[in-house]
mmCIF file of C-alpha atoms and ligand atoms in Angstrom:
data_model
loop_
_atom_site.group_PDB
_atom_site.id
_atom_site.type_symbol
_atom_site.label_atom_id
_atom_site.label_comp_id
_atom_site.label_asym_id
_atom_site.label_seq_id
_atom_site.Cartn_x
_atom_site.Cartn_y
_atom_site.Cartn_z
ATOM 1 C CA MET A 15 -0.122 -0.233 -0.238
ATOM 2 C CA LYS A 16 1.609 3.607 -0.908
ATOM 3 C CA SER A 17 0.789 6.325 1.725
ATOM 4 C CA ASN A 18 1.933 9.256 2.691
ATOM 5 C CA GLU A 19 6.102 9.290 3.697
ATOM 6 C CA CYS A 20 6.428 11.604 7.252
ATOM 7 C CA THR A 21 9.254 10.758 9.269
ATOM 8 C CA SER A 22 10.518 12.916 11.921
ATOM 9 C CA ASP A 23 14.182 13.942 9.854
ATOM 10 C CA TYR A 24 11.386 16.177 8.401
ATOM 11 C CA LEU A 25 11.345 17.763 11.671
ATOM 12 C CA GLU A 26 14.897 18.888 10.576
ATOM 13 C CA GLU A 27 14.784 19.546 7.940
ATOM 14 C CA VAL A 28 12.110 22.379 9.108
ATOM 15 C CA ARG A 29 15.085 23.426 11.265
ATOM 16 C CA GLN A 30 16.879 24.420 9.206
ATOM 17 C CA LYS A 31 15.612 25.640 6.387
ATOM 18 C CA CYS A 32 13.638 28.143 7.345
ATOM 19 C CA ILE A 33 14.925 31.601 7.052
ATOM 20 C CA ASP A 34 12.440 32.947 9.979
ATOM 21 C CA CYS A 35 10.724 35.441 7.262
ATOM 22 C CA SER A 36 7.717 34.816 9.796
ATOM 23 C CA LYS A 37 4.593 34.998 5.763
ATOM 24 C CA CYS A 38 3.770 31.088 7.261
ATOM 25 C CA THR A 39 2.399 33.370 10.418
ATOM 26 C CA LYS A 40 0.987 36.696 9.625
ATOM 27 C CA ASN A 41 -1.250 33.758 6.998
ATOM 28 C CA CYS A 42 -2.143 31.574 9.882
ATOM 29 C CA PRO A 43 -4.542 31.880 12.655
ATOM 30 C CA PHE A 44 -3.433 29.365 13.978
ATOM 31 C CA LEU A 45 -0.096 30.040 14.081
ATOM 32 C CA THR A 46 -1.083 33.576 14.810
ATOM 33 C CA LYS A 47 -2.435 32.938 18.022
ATOM 34 C CA TYR A 48 0.492 31.777 19.869
ATOM 35 C CA ASP A 49 3.690 33.782 17.704
ATOM 36 C CA ILE A 50 5.283 31.141 16.440
ATOM 37 C CA ASN A 51 6.038 30.048 12.895
ATOM 38 C CA LEU A 52 6.709 26.324 11.507
ATOM 39 C CA LYS A 53 9.952 26.719 12.751
ATOM 40 C CA ASP A 54 8.910 26.792 16.410
ATOM 41 C CA PHE A 55 5.544 24.158 15.299
ATOM 42 C CA THR A 56 8.405 21.649 15.347
ATOM 43 C CA MET A 57 8.742 21.755 18.631
ATOM 44 C CA ARG A 58 5.711 22.707 19.439
ATOM 45 C CA GLY A 59 3.291 18.785 19.943
ATOM 46 C CA ASP A 60 1.369 20.093 22.374
ATOM 47 C CA LEU A 61 -0.012 21.909 19.243
ATOM 48 C CA ALA A 62 0.000 18.729 16.580
ATOM 49 C CA PHE A 63 -3.477 18.728 16.521
ATOM 50 C CA SER A 64 -4.319 23.374 16.350
ATOM 51 C CA CYS A 65 -4.029 23.402 13.289
ATOM 52 C CA PHE A 66 -6.476 23.237 10.119
ATOM 53 C CA LEU A 67 -4.436 21.055 7.130
ATOM 54 C CA CYS A 68 -5.359 23.523 5.386
ATOM 55 C CA LYS A 69 -1.228 23.626 3.206
ATOM 56 C CA LYS A 70 -1.954 27.551 3.426
ATOM 57 C CA CYS A 71 1.761 28.072 4.727
ATOM 58 C CA GLU A 72 2.686 25.835 1.783
ATOM 59 C CA SER A 73 1.629 27.994 -0.360
ATOM 60 C CA VAL A 74 3.991 31.249 1.193
ATOM 61 C CA CYS A 75 6.654 29.629 2.294
ATOM 62 C CA PRO A 76 9.638 30.230 -0.353
ATOM 63 C CA VAL A 77 11.292 27.709 1.029
ATOM 64 C CA ASP A 78 8.465 25.156 0.623
ATOM 65 C CA LEU A 79 7.876 24.273 3.921
ATOM 66 C CA LYS A 80 5.325 22.006 4.914
ATOM 67 C CA GLY A 81 2.606 22.742 8.365
ATOM 68 C CA ALA A 82 0.606 20.036 7.117
ATOM 69 C CA LYS A 83 2.936 17.711 7.191
ATOM 70 C CA ILE A 84 4.408 19.337 10.463
ATOM 71 C CA SER A 85 1.394 18.767 12.420
ATOM 72 C CA MET A 86 0.977 14.964 10.717
ATOM 73 C CA ILE A 87 3.786 13.261 12.324
ATOM 74 C CA LEU A 88 3.033 15.586 15.435
ATOM 75 C CA ARG A 89 -0.326 13.503 15.494
ATOM 76 C CA LYS A 90 1.542 10.255 14.581
ATOM 77 C CA GLU A 91 4.258 10.828 17.837
ATOM 78 C CA ASN A 92 1.060 11.561 19.765
ATOM 79 C CA PRO A 93 -2.584 10.355 18.319
ATOM 80 C CA LYS A 94 -6.350 11.537 19.830
ATOM 81 C CA PHE A 95 -9.533 11.692 19.756
ATOM 82 C CA LYS A 96 -9.639 8.155 19.101
ATOM 83 C CA SER A 97 -13.375 8.110 19.200
ATOM 84 C CA VAL A 98 -13.109 9.404 16.198
ATOM 85 C CA LYS A 99 -11.291 6.961 14.773
ATOM 86 C CA ASN A 100 -13.504 4.155 15.960
ATOM 87 C CA GLN A 101 -16.790 6.365 15.170
ATOM 88 C CA LYS A 102 -15.007 6.491 11.622
ATOM 89 C CA GLU A 103 -13.336 2.870 11.087
ATOM 90 C CA ASN A 104 -17.052 1.528 11.177
ATOM 91 C CA TYR A 105 -18.877 3.773 9.797
ATOM 92 C CA ILE A 106 -21.879 3.057 11.523
ATOM 93 C CA PHE A 107 -24.239 4.287 8.368
ATOM 94 C CA LYS A 108 -22.637 2.647 5.103
ATOM 95 C CA ASN A 109 -24.263 0.718 2.972
ATOM 96 C CA ASN A 110 -22.436 -1.489 0.045
ATOM 97 C CA SER A 111 -23.051 -4.073 -1.307
ATOM 98 C CA ASP A 112 -21.454 -7.113 -2.442
ATOM 99 C CA LYS A 113 -22.559 -6.631 -6.472
ATOM 100 C CA LYS A 114 -20.226 -6.447 -9.327
ATOM 101 C CA THR A 115 -19.754 -3.180 -11.012
ATOM 102 C CA ASP A 116 -16.786 -1.570 -13.118
ATOM 103 C CA ASP A 117 -17.481 1.504 -11.963
ATOM 104 C CA LEU A 118 -18.436 2.027 -8.273
ATOM 105 C CA LEU A 119 -20.478 5.855 -7.208
ATOM 106 C CA TYR A 120 -18.003 6.540 -4.129
ATOM 107 C CA LEU A 121 -20.651 8.774 -2.335
ATOM 108 C CA GLY A 122 -18.552 9.044 0.740
ATOM 109 C CA CYS A 123 -20.365 10.170 4.409
ATOM 110 C CA ASN A 124 -20.891 14.289 4.507
ATOM 111 C CA PHE A 125 -22.434 14.515 0.886
ATOM 112 C CA PRO A 126 -24.694 12.160 0.977
ATOM 113 C CA ALA A 127 -26.446 13.113 4.177
ATOM 114 C CA PHE A 128 -26.330 17.231 3.832
ATOM 115 C CA TYR A 129 -27.163 16.144 -0.270
ATOM 116 C CA PRO A 130 -29.642 13.404 -0.168
ATOM 117 C CA LYS A 131 -32.191 13.971 -3.414
ATOM 118 C CA THR A 132 -28.596 14.954 -5.453
ATOM 119 C CA THR A 133 -27.304 11.154 -3.625
ATOM 120 C CA LYS A 134 -30.585 9.767 -5.054
ATOM 121 C CA TYR A 135 -30.654 11.685 -8.849
ATOM 122 C CA LEU A 136 -26.704 10.125 -8.935
ATOM 123 C CA ILE A 137 -27.385 6.916 -7.096
ATOM 124 C CA ASP A 138 -30.198 6.268 -9.717
ATOM 125 C CA LEU A 139 -28.182 7.119 -12.637
ATOM 126 C CA PHE A 140 -25.439 4.972 -11.645
ATOM 127 C CA GLU A 141 -27.962 1.695 -11.903
ATOM 128 C CA LYS A 142 -29.557 2.374 -14.900
ATOM 129 C CA GLU A 143 -26.288 1.798 -16.625
ATOM 130 C CA GLY A 144 -25.704 -1.416 -14.032
ATOM 131 C CA PHE A 145 -23.272 0.222 -11.529
ATOM 132 C CA ASP A 146 -23.058 0.427 -7.870
ATOM 133 C CA PHE A 147 -22.935 3.592 -5.331
ATOM 134 C CA SER A 148 -21.183 3.171 -1.914
ATOM 135 C CA ILE A 149 -21.910 4.421 1.344
ATOM 136 C CA ASP A 150 -19.042 4.583 2.844
ATOM 137 C CA CYS A 151 -15.790 7.029 5.119
ATOM 138 C CA CYS A 152 -12.708 6.558 3.098
ATOM 139 C CA ASN A 153 -11.080 7.397 7.080
ATOM 140 C CA LEU A 154 -9.628 10.580 6.496
ATOM 141 C CA PRO A 155 -10.700 11.948 9.879
ATOM 142 C CA SER A 156 -9.624 8.511 11.509
ATOM 143 C CA ASP A 157 -6.602 9.656 9.418
ATOM 144 C CA PHE A 158 -6.282 12.754 11.610
ATOM 145 C CA THR A 159 -5.535 11.809 14.426
ATOM 146 C CA GLY A 160 -2.602 10.618 14.493
ATOM 147 C CA TYR A 161 -3.887 6.006 15.207
ATOM 148 C CA ASP A 162 -2.995 3.785 12.249
ATOM 149 C CA ASN A 163 -5.915 2.571 10.243
ATOM 150 C CA ASP A 164 -6.770 -0.084 7.287
ATOM 151 C CA TYR A 165 -8.915 1.750 5.668
ATOM 152 C CA LEU A 166 -7.296 1.908 2.156
ATOM 153 C CA ASP A 167 -5.899 -2.654 2.234
ATOM 154 C CA ARG A 168 -10.044 -3.089 3.578
ATOM 155 C CA PHE A 169 -11.324 -0.875 0.803
ATOM 156 C CA GLU A 170 -8.749 -2.964 -1.911
ATOM 157 C CA LYS A 171 -10.146 -4.954 -0.862
ATOM 158 C CA GLN A 172 -13.936 -4.874 -1.602
ATOM 159 C CA LEU A 173 -12.859 -3.334 -5.137
ATOM 160 C CA SER A 174 -11.124 -6.573 -5.701
ATOM 161 C CA GLU A 175 -14.504 -9.360 -4.280
ATOM 162 C CA LYS A 176 -16.582 -6.950 -6.603
ATOM 163 C CA ASN A 177 -14.504 -6.441 -9.583
ATOM 164 C CA VAL A 178 -14.149 -2.321 -9.202
ATOM 165 C CA LYS A 179 -12.821 -1.538 -12.235
ATOM 166 C CA ARG A 180 -13.176 2.827 -11.556
ATOM 167 C CA VAL A 181 -13.733 4.071 -8.412
ATOM 168 C CA VAL A 182 -15.666 7.598 -9.259
ATOM 169 C CA CYS A 183 -15.522 10.763 -5.685
ATOM 170 C CA VAL A 184 -18.305 13.194 -4.901
ATOM 171 C CA CYS A 185 -16.219 14.552 -2.088
ATOM 172 C CA PRO A 186 -12.411 16.897 -2.769
ATOM 173 C CA ASN A 187 -11.411 14.949 0.651
ATOM 174 C CA CYS A 188 -12.348 10.899 -0.566
ATOM 175 C CA PHE A 189 -10.875 11.069 -4.125
ATOM 176 C CA HIS A 190 -7.251 13.196 -3.145
ATOM 177 C CA LYS A 191 -7.229 10.791 -0.183
ATOM 178 C CA PHE A 192 -8.038 7.924 -3.066
ATOM 179 C CA TYR A 193 -6.296 8.962 -6.469
ATOM 180 C CA LYS A 194 -3.110 8.086 -6.013
ATOM 181 C CA ASN A 195 -3.266 5.454 -3.312
ATOM 182 C CA LEU A 196 -5.258 2.992 -5.359
ATOM 183 C CA SER A 197 -4.628 -0.144 -7.306
ATOM 184 C CA VAL A 198 -7.724 0.828 -10.080
ATOM 185 C CA GLU A 199 -8.536 4.149 -11.985
ATOM 186 C CA VAL A 200 -10.195 7.134 -9.333
ATOM 187 C CA ILE A 201 -11.932 10.407 -11.637
ATOM 188 C CA THR A 202 -14.002 12.586 -10.550
ATOM 189 C CA ILE A 203 -17.918 13.041 -10.699
ATOM 190 C CA PHE A 204 -17.447 15.530 -12.788
ATOM 191 C CA LYS A 205 -15.442 13.616 -16.340
ATOM 192 C CA TRP A 206 -18.305 10.191 -15.163
ATOM 193 C CA LEU A 207 -21.239 12.900 -16.290
ATOM 194 C CA ASP A 208 -19.150 14.684 -18.795
ATOM 195 C CA GLU A 209 -18.187 11.462 -20.690
ATOM 196 C CA ARG A 210 -21.629 10.519 -20.869
ATOM 197 C CA ASN A 211 -23.132 14.570 -21.583
ATOM 198 C CA LEU A 212 -24.783 14.839 -18.987
ATOM 199 C CA ILE A 213 -23.748 18.615 -17.490
ATOM 200 C CA GLN A 214 -25.815 21.697 -17.472
ATOM 201 C CA ASP A 215 -22.936 24.184 -18.091
ATOM 202 C CA ILE A 216 -23.325 27.273 -16.108
ATOM 203 C CA ASP A 217 -23.408 30.564 -18.170
ATOM 204 C CA GLU A 218 -21.908 32.815 -15.969
ATOM 205 C CA GLU A 219 -19.153 33.298 -14.016
ATOM 206 C CA VAL A 220 -19.018 32.855 -10.558
ATOM 207 C CA ASN A 221 -16.731 32.961 -6.572
ATOM 208 C CA VAL A 222 -15.380 29.748 -5.943
ATOM 209 C CA PHE A 223 -15.005 28.856 -1.906
ATOM 210 C CA PHE A 224 -11.961 26.119 -2.537
ATOM 211 C CA PRO A 225 -11.963 22.981 -0.469
ATOM 212 C CA CYS A 226 -8.740 22.934 1.104
ATOM 213 C CA SER A 227 -7.321 18.913 -0.959
ATOM 214 C CA ASP A 228 -8.104 20.612 -4.309
ATOM 215 C CA ARG A 229 -7.189 24.234 -3.273
ATOM 216 C CA TYR A 230 -3.469 24.549 -4.896
ATOM 217 C CA ASN A 231 -3.274 21.685 -7.479
ATOM 218 C CA HIS A 232 -6.848 21.746 -9.126
ATOM 219 C CA VAL A 233 -6.816 18.080 -9.867
ATOM 220 C CA ILE A 234 -10.907 18.085 -9.478
ATOM 221 C CA PHE A 235 -11.189 21.749 -10.089
ATOM 222 C CA LYS A 236 -10.054 21.648 -13.630
ATOM 223 C CA ASP A 237 -13.243 19.168 -14.725
ATOM 224 C CA ILE A 238 -15.354 21.625 -13.481
ATOM 225 C CA LYS A 239 -13.508 24.813 -14.744
ATOM 226 C CA LYS A 240 -14.425 23.279 -18.689
ATOM 227 C CA HIS A 241 -18.778 24.190 -17.825
ATOM 228 C CA ILE A 242 -18.578 27.059 -16.161
ATOM 229 C CA THR A 243 -17.544 30.850 -19.029
ATOM 230 C CA GLY A 244 -15.704 32.078 -15.565
ATOM 231 C CA TYR A 245 -14.376 32.502 -11.858
ATOM 232 C CA ASN A 246 -13.314 34.294 -8.820
ATOM 233 C CA ASP A 247 -10.962 33.392 -6.698
ATOM 234 C CA LYS A 248 -12.356 35.097 -3.896
ATOM 235 C CA TYR A 249 -11.970 33.619 -0.776
ATOM 236 C CA LYS A 250 -8.165 33.693 -0.618
ATOM 237 C CA SER A 251 -8.132 34.830 2.681
ATOM 238 C CA THR A 252 -10.292 32.730 4.167
ATOM 239 C CA ASN A 253 -7.994 29.440 4.787
ATOM 240 C CA CYS A 254 -10.777 27.163 5.659
ATOM 241 C CA CYS A 255 -14.158 26.651 6.445
ATOM 242 C CA GLY A 256 -13.444 25.049 9.673
ATOM 243 C CA ALA A 257 -13.298 21.924 10.233
ATOM 244 C CA GLY A 258 -9.831 21.040 8.847
ATOM 245 C CA GLY A 259 -8.277 18.421 9.766
ATOM 246 C CA ILE A 260 -10.394 18.072 13.121
ATOM 247 C CA ALA A 261 -9.027 21.154 14.312
ATOM 248 C CA SER A 262 -11.874 22.653 15.127
ATOM 249 C CA LYS A 263 -12.514 19.782 18.747
ATOM 250 C CA SER A 264 -8.745 22.327 20.002
ATOM 251 C CA GLU A 265 -9.433 25.009 17.675
ATOM 252 C CA LYS A 266 -12.853 26.687 18.066
ATOM 253 C CA GLU A 267 -12.707 30.595 18.375
ATOM 254 C CA ILE A 268 -10.617 30.190 15.261
ATOM 255 C CA SER A 269 -12.636 27.215 13.691
ATOM 256 C CA ALA A 270 -15.778 29.973 14.284
ATOM 257 C CA GLN A 271 -14.329 32.391 13.512
ATOM 258 C CA MET A 272 -12.707 30.833 9.433
ATOM 259 C CA LYS A 273 -16.669 30.119 9.503
ATOM 260 C CA ASN A 274 -17.974 33.334 9.716
ATOM 261 C CA SER A 275 -15.377 35.125 7.152
ATOM 262 C CA ILE A 276 -17.191 35.243 4.374
ATOM 263 C CA GLU A 277 -21.659 36.359 4.475
ATOM 264 C CA ASN A 278 -24.112 37.716 2.213
ATOM 265 C CA GLU A 279 -22.520 36.369 -0.196
ATOM 266 C CA THR A 280 -23.545 33.795 -3.188
ATOM 267 C CA MET A 281 -20.783 31.535 -3.680
ATOM 268 C CA TYR A 282 -20.316 27.808 -5.298
ATOM 269 C CA THR A 283 -18.321 24.738 -3.938
ATOM 270 C CA TYR A 284 -17.997 21.702 -4.307
ATOM 271 C CA CYS A 285 -17.056 20.063 -1.030
ATOM 272 C CA ALA A 286 -20.852 18.475 1.346
ATOM 273 C CA THR A 287 -18.302 19.903 4.980
ATOM 274 C CA CYS A 288 -17.458 23.974 3.826
ATOM 275 C CA SER A 289 -21.059 23.917 2.150
ATOM 276 C CA SER A 290 -22.725 22.497 5.275
ATOM 277 C CA LYS A 291 -20.678 25.205 7.101
ATOM 278 C CA PHE A 292 -21.105 28.491 5.106
ATOM 279 C CA ILE A 293 -24.909 28.146 4.382
ATOM 280 C CA GLU A 294 -25.988 29.060 7.359
ATOM 281 C CA LYS A 295 -24.571 32.835 6.376
ATOM 282 C CA ASN A 296 -24.672 32.884 3.033
ATOM 283 C CA ASP A 297 -26.183 30.968 -0.866
ATOM 284 C CA VAL A 298 -24.217 28.295 -1.292
ATOM 285 C CA HIS A 299 -24.034 26.347 -4.138
ATOM 286 C CA HIS A 300 -23.098 22.399 -4.248
ATOM 287 C CA PHE A 301 -21.307 21.520 -8.865
ATOM 288 C CA ALA A 302 -22.135 18.386 -8.348
ATOM 289 C CA SER A 303 -25.957 19.256 -8.129
ATOM 290 C CA LYS A 304 -26.151 22.513 -9.938
ATOM 291 C CA MET A 305 -24.371 20.415 -13.239
ATOM 292 C CA VAL A 306 -27.311 17.781 -13.585
ATOM 293 C CA GLY A 307 -29.855 20.158 -12.773
ATOM 294 C CA ILE A 308 -31.173 19.906 -9.413
ATOM 295 C CA ASP A 309 -28.692 22.015 -7.361
ATOM 296 C CA GLU A 310 -30.361 21.071 -3.959
ATOM 297 C CA LYS A 311 -29.440 23.954 -0.532
ATOM 298 C CA CYS A 312 -27.202 21.284 1.932
ATOM 299 C CA ASP A 313 -29.577 19.916 4.609
ATOM 300 C CA PRO A 314 -28.433 20.363 7.866
ATOM 301 C CA SER A 315 -30.002 17.360 8.466
ATOM 302 C CA PHE A 316 -27.093 14.708 8.562
ATOM 303 C CA PHE A 317 -28.287 12.056 10.935
ATOM 304 C CA LYS A 318 -32.427 12.227 9.814
ATOM 305 C CA ASN A 319 -30.402 11.876 6.215
ATOM 306 C CA ALA A 320 -27.696 9.184 7.215
ATOM 307 C CA LEU A 321 -29.773 7.380 8.506
ATOM 308 C CA LYS A 322 -31.781 7.139 5.200
ATOM 309 C CA GLY A 323 -28.991 6.825 3.539
ATOM 310 C CA LYS A 324 -27.462 3.208 5.053
ATOM 311 C CA PHE A 325 -31.329 2.133 5.086
ATOM 312 C CA ARG A 326 -31.838 3.154 1.538
ATOM 313 C CA GLY A 327 -33.109 0.159 -0.637
ATOM 314 C CA ARG A 328 -30.950 -1.664 -3.696
ATOM 315 C CA LYS A 329 -30.945 -4.039 -6.410
ATOM 316 C CA LYS A 330 -27.789 -6.385 -4.685
HETATM 317 S S1 LIG B 14 -1.641 24.020 7.028
HETATM 318 FE FE1 LIG B 14 -2.674 25.502 7.735
HETATM 319 S S2 LIG B 14 -3.582 26.279 10.053
HETATM 320 FE FE2 LIG B 14 -1.354 24.506 9.446
HETATM 321 S S3 LIG B 14 -0.068 26.403 9.766
HETATM 322 FE FE3 LIG B 14 -1.232 25.746 7.144
HETATM 323 S S4 LIG B 14 -1.445 27.585 7.627
HETATM 324 FE FE4 LIG B 14 -2.100 27.387 9.919
HETATM 325 S S1 LIG B 15 7.166 30.770 5.336
HETATM 326 FE FE1 LIG B 15 8.735 29.657 5.595
HETATM 327 S S2 LIG B 15 10.643 30.410 6.104
HETATM 328 FE FE2 LIG B 15 9.521 31.343 6.258
HETATM 329 S S3 LIG B 15 9.345 31.247 8.782
HETATM 330 FE FE3 LIG B 15 7.510 30.105 7.967
HETATM 331 S S4 LIG B 15 9.413 28.125 7.877
HETATM 332 FE FE4 LIG B 15 10.333 30.106 7.444
#
């Protein structure tokens, strides 16, 4: 299995390479709060879970040092929040079958709970072509606890038993966890819909809130971009929706500030978790829902919807 290599040698490398320019501190509310830079962070194991893993520091550091990588090394040295690992490892609302399928619609855990109508629509589309779906957690939140988990191995076994050729991801976090780490091809829901000419283009310029996992690489966004007239990267100063890296558990105030930093905006995103954070104060649209002609409003009744997902009937 491939995985992100995180060794404590990296902490030493940061200490050697950092030129103390303080750009990381100026661009990160967590580093600002504790008045530290990434070099100092390497010596603050007590703050491992205060980092939102948003990668803003990486984007501004002149010598390419990475706060998220530091945080993950420190987390692995002292794992925490076992309850998160336990919850996600055997996700109680999961819905998988043993049906054979070439393409597997992998909905993740949050999208089905926040966008139930769009979920139903996508499941029906896949079923029409004889393809199966999966509602499950990719275990990224479990990775963030610093404890080891074996989800990728278990998922590989499941994919092999179901003869899956391609995993089609709806959630950006699942996509970025899987696309370099599975033995089968991993594509976005946008690519899958595009292959069938099922995308309704958006004929206007839109304001986009980029989810952390895709913000600085646009691997998913390149599939979206060709179906919109134009876009504004308007929310650069908000590093994260406030849910990143399970840091909201340690840094409630910073998380709330991030969530409340955008208001009265009409915005587009492609992460259900980001939508759920900003929906209270903004008019939020999810590209996947909009582009299939539903344009569902994010429904914050997570548990009610998740339960419906769990018990949804399916043809084996
Ligand atoms: S990853 Fe984000 S939260 Fe963590 S140190 Fe870098 S900028 Fe700050
Ligand atoms: S931006 Fe990079 S070089 Fe500058 S203080 Fe932060 S870690 Fe050091």
